[in-house]
PDB file of C-alpha atoms in Angstrom:
ATOM      1  CA  MET A  21     -19.398  -3.695  -9.996  1.00  0.00           C
ATOM      2  CA  ALA A  22     -17.736  -4.325 -13.566  1.00  0.00           C
ATOM      3  CA  GLU A  23     -21.062  -4.768 -14.839  1.00  0.00           C
ATOM      4  CA  ARG A  24     -22.780  -1.612 -13.998  1.00  0.00           C
ATOM      5  CA  ARG A  25     -21.217   1.750 -14.610  1.00  0.00           C
ATOM      6  CA  ALA A  26     -17.818   1.661 -12.447  1.00  0.00           C
ATOM      7  CA  PRO A  27     -16.157   4.992 -11.765  1.00  0.00           C
ATOM      8  CA  CYS A  28     -13.084   6.261 -13.312  1.00  0.00           C
ATOM      9  CA  VAL A  29     -11.873   8.697 -10.665  1.00  0.00           C
ATOM     10  CA  ILE A  30     -11.620   7.646  -7.146  1.00  0.00           C
ATOM     11  CA  ARG A  31     -11.291  10.012  -4.324  1.00  0.00           C
ATOM     12  CA  PRO A  32      -9.755   8.676  -0.952  1.00  0.00           C
ATOM     13  CA  SER A  33     -12.278  10.782   0.983  1.00  0.00           C
ATOM     14  CA  GLN A  34     -14.854   8.392  -0.494  1.00  0.00           C
ATOM     15  CA  VAL A  35     -13.282   5.096   0.627  1.00  0.00           C
ATOM     16  CA  ALA A  36     -13.438   3.938   4.286  1.00  0.00           C
ATOM     17  CA  PRO A  37     -10.210   3.840   6.149  1.00  0.00           C
ATOM     18  CA  TYR A  38      -8.859   0.554   7.799  1.00  0.00           C
ATOM     19  CA  GLN A  39      -5.872  -0.434   9.959  1.00  0.00           C
ATOM     20  CA  PRO A  40      -3.937  -3.319   8.712  1.00  0.00           C
ATOM     21  CA  GLY A  41      -3.067  -5.934  11.157  1.00  0.00           C
ATOM     22  CA  ASN A  42       0.650  -6.133  10.379  1.00  0.00           C
ATOM     23  CA  HIS A  43       1.108  -2.413  10.639  1.00  0.00           C
ATOM     24  CA  VAL A  44       1.741   0.179  13.601  1.00  0.00           C
ATOM     25  CA  GLY A  45       0.536   3.887  13.091  1.00  0.00           C
ATOM     26  CA  THR A  46      -1.108   3.327   9.682  1.00  0.00           C
ATOM     27  CA  LEU A  47      -4.163   4.160   8.145  1.00  0.00           C
ATOM     28  CA  ASN A  48      -4.848   2.744   4.427  1.00  0.00           C
ATOM     29  CA  ARG A  49      -7.882   3.177   2.071  1.00  0.00           C
ATOM     30  CA  ARG A  50      -8.031   0.675  -0.834  1.00  0.00           C
ATOM     31  CA  LEU A  51      -8.775   3.022  -3.786  1.00  0.00           C
ATOM     32  CA  ILE A  52      -8.689   0.654  -6.690  1.00  0.00           C
ATOM     33  CA  ARG A  53     -10.375  -2.941  -6.296  1.00  0.00           C
ATOM     34  CA  PRO A  54     -13.251  -5.089  -7.117  1.00  0.00           C
ATOM     35  CA  GLU A  55     -15.575  -3.249  -4.947  1.00  0.00           C
ATOM     36  CA  THR A  56     -14.554   0.271  -6.047  1.00  0.00           C
ATOM     37  CA  VAL A  57     -14.138  -0.014  -9.881  1.00  0.00           C
ATOM     38  CA  GLY A  58     -14.384  -3.849 -10.620  1.00  0.00           C
ATOM     39  CA  ALA A  59     -10.837  -4.254 -10.728  1.00  0.00           C
ATOM     40  CA  THR A  60      -9.804  -8.141 -10.976  1.00  0.00           C
ATOM     41  CA  LYS A  61      -5.579  -8.106 -11.506  1.00  0.00           C
ATOM     42  CA  VAL A  62      -4.616  -4.620  -9.627  1.00  0.00           C
ATOM     43  CA  GLU A  63      -5.311  -3.007  -6.614  1.00  0.00           C
ATOM     44  CA  VAL A  64      -3.959   0.506  -4.986  1.00  0.00           C
ATOM     45  CA  VAL A  65      -4.083   1.447  -1.942  1.00  0.00           C
ATOM     46  CA  ARG A  66      -3.399   5.115  -0.391  1.00  0.00           C
ATOM     47  CA  GLY A  67      -1.324   4.566   3.083  1.00  0.00           C
ATOM     48  CA  GLU A  68      -0.730   7.391   5.686  1.00  0.00           C
ATOM     49  CA  ILE A  69       1.894   6.346   8.528  1.00  0.00           C
ATOM     50  CA  GLU A  70       2.734   8.106  11.785  1.00  0.00           C
ATOM     51  CA  PRO A  71       6.302   9.231  12.558  1.00  0.00           C
ATOM     52  CA  GLY A  72       7.992   5.978  13.817  1.00  0.00           C
ATOM     53  CA  GLY A  73       5.313   3.629  12.503  1.00  0.00           C
ATOM     54  CA  GLY A  74       5.558   1.275   9.695  1.00  0.00           C
ATOM     55  CA  THR A  75       4.928  -2.362   8.843  1.00  0.00           C
ATOM     56  CA  VAL A  76       6.144  -5.379  10.402  1.00  0.00           C
ATOM     57  CA  ARG A  77       8.845  -7.793   8.410  1.00  0.00           C
ATOM     58  CA  HIS A  78       6.067  -9.749   5.954  1.00  0.00           C
ATOM     59  CA  ALA A  79       5.563 -10.848   2.446  1.00  0.00           C
ATOM     60  CA  HIS A  80       2.878 -11.163  -0.054  1.00  0.00           C
ATOM     61  CA  PRO A  81       3.015 -14.370  -2.004  1.00  0.00           C
ATOM     62  CA  GLY A  82       1.850 -14.287  -5.260  1.00  0.00           C
ATOM     63  CA  ILE A  83       1.734 -10.572  -5.126  1.00  0.00           C
ATOM     64  CA  GLU A  84       4.267  -7.960  -6.542  1.00  0.00           C
ATOM     65  CA  GLU A  85       4.309  -4.476  -4.836  1.00  0.00           C
ATOM     66  CA  VAL A  86       5.121  -0.994  -5.848  1.00  0.00           C
ATOM     67  CA  CYS A  87       5.323   1.691  -3.295  1.00  0.00           C
ATOM     68  CA  PHE A  88       5.430   5.332  -4.415  1.00  0.00           C
ATOM     69  CA  VAL A  89       5.854   7.857  -1.682  1.00  0.00           C
ATOM     70  CA  LEU A  90       3.917  11.207  -1.973  1.00  0.00           C
ATOM     71  CA  GLU A  91       5.253  12.771   1.407  1.00  0.00           C
ATOM     72  CA  GLY A  92       7.607  12.022   4.252  1.00  0.00           C
ATOM     73  CA  ASN A  93      10.421   9.674   4.765  1.00  0.00           C
ATOM     74  CA  GLY A  94      11.046   6.225   5.270  1.00  0.00           C
ATOM     75  CA  ARG A  95      13.473   3.493   5.410  1.00  0.00           C
ATOM     76  CA  VAL A  96      12.990   0.478   3.388  1.00  0.00           C
ATOM     77  CA  GLU A  97      14.193  -2.941   4.275  1.00  0.00           C
ATOM     78  CA  CYS A  98      14.423  -5.744   1.405  1.00  0.00           C
ATOM     79  CA  ASN A  99      16.680  -8.359  -0.585  1.00  0.00           C
ATOM     80  CA  GLY A 100      19.297  -7.984   2.722  1.00  0.00           C
ATOM     81  CA  ARG A 101      19.376  -4.410   2.062  1.00  0.00           C
ATOM     82  CA  GLU A 102      18.428  -1.143   3.768  1.00  0.00           C
ATOM     83  CA  GLU A 103      18.015   2.026   2.371  1.00  0.00           C
ATOM     84  CA  GLU A 104      16.180   5.510   2.560  1.00  0.00           C
ATOM     85  CA  ILE A 105      13.231   6.567   0.493  1.00  0.00           C
ATOM     86  CA  GLY A 106      11.518  10.257   0.036  1.00  0.00           C
ATOM     87  CA  PRO A 107       8.783  11.985  -2.077  1.00  0.00           C
ATOM     88  CA  GLY A 108       8.978  11.014  -5.729  1.00  0.00           C
ATOM     89  CA  GLU A 109      10.500   7.822  -5.025  1.00  0.00           C
ATOM     90  CA  VAL A 110       9.445   4.293  -5.435  1.00  0.00           C
ATOM     91  CA  CYS A 111      10.594   0.880  -4.262  1.00  0.00           C
ATOM     92  CA  PHE A 112       9.483  -2.528  -5.561  1.00  0.00           C
ATOM     93  CA  PHE A 113       9.025  -5.911  -3.470  1.00  0.00           C
ATOM     94  CA  ARG A 114       8.922  -9.268  -5.700  1.00  0.00           C
ATOM     95  CA  ALA A 115       6.418 -11.641  -5.108  1.00  0.00           C
ATOM     96  CA  GLY A 116       6.617 -13.576  -1.644  1.00  0.00           C
ATOM     97  CA  ALA A 117      10.011 -11.220  -0.690  1.00  0.00           C
ATOM     98  CA  PRO A 118      10.100 -10.312   2.929  1.00  0.00           C
ATOM     99  CA  HIS A 119      10.100  -6.354   3.397  1.00  0.00           C
ATOM    100  CA  ARG A 120       9.428  -3.432   6.040  1.00  0.00           C
ATOM    101  CA  PHE A 121       8.700   0.009   5.744  1.00  0.00           C
ATOM    102  CA  THR A 122       9.364   2.218   8.869  1.00  0.00           C
ATOM    103  CA  VAL A 123       8.696   5.975   8.584  1.00  0.00           C
ATOM    104  CA  VAL A 124      11.658   8.177   9.636  1.00  0.00           C
ATOM    105  CA  GLY A 125      11.849  12.000  10.733  1.00  0.00           C
ATOM    106  CA  GLU A 126       9.152  14.016  12.397  1.00  0.00           C
ATOM    107  CA  ARG A 127       6.531  13.954   9.636  1.00  0.00           C
ATOM    108  CA  ARG A 128       4.199  11.356   8.738  1.00  0.00           C
ATOM    109  CA  ALA A 129       4.649   9.451   5.181  1.00  0.00           C
ATOM    110  CA  LYS A 130       1.789   9.353   2.471  1.00  0.00           C
ATOM    111  CA  GLY A 131       2.064   7.196  -0.619  1.00  0.00           C
ATOM    112  CA  HIS A 132       0.269   4.470  -3.044  1.00  0.00           C
ATOM    113  CA  HIS A 133       0.753   0.810  -3.031  1.00  0.00           C
ATOM    114  CA  HIS A 134       0.138  -0.769  -6.259  1.00  0.00           C
ATOM    115  CA  ARG A 135      -0.125  -4.534  -5.999  1.00  0.00           C
ATOM    116  CA  ARG A 136      -0.496  -6.973  -9.215  1.00  0.00           C
ATOM    117  CA  ALA A 137      -1.961 -10.371  -8.852  1.00  0.00           C
ATOM    118  CA  THR A 138      -5.262 -12.156  -7.787  1.00  0.00           C
ATOM    119  CA  ILE A 139      -6.668  -9.637  -5.279  1.00  0.00           C
ATOM    120  CA  ARG A 140      -7.009 -11.444  -1.890  1.00  0.00           C
ATOM    121  CA  ARG A 141      -9.890 -10.455   0.119  1.00  0.00           C
ATOM    122  CA  ASN A 142      -8.720 -10.853   3.662  1.00  0.00           C
ATOM    123  CA  ARG A 143      -7.246  -7.555   4.988  1.00  0.00           C
ATOM    124  CA  SER A 144      -5.366  -9.121   7.636  1.00  0.00           C
ATOM    125  CA  GLU A 145      -2.983 -10.095   4.682  1.00  0.00           C
ATOM    126  CA  TYR A 146      -1.885  -6.750   3.708  1.00  0.00           C
TER     127      TYR A 146
END
């Protein structure tokens, strides 16, 4: 993709959604990746999680992750701590650090996940 004229603006409605294997009630869209813009070292995923849904405890070896909450509220578990997070707030997971995110409240949560490392191709790893 990088060889031809890759788009600079990616709209979520133009990217196919998928349900990650280690999540419950989640619909993700990979916005920035090799197939959409030719990215080689960063990935941006748009996620929507239903109330009560979220991830199982998992880790991303070799991948740092930043999650920016756009809407809704959640509970983040990481580094032996548990904290609430809401719109406009950000959480950071070190590469390989086990973590978990669960939606709390009656509203779905929406956010962006930014990952920095060699991008893996196996969707079940996310």
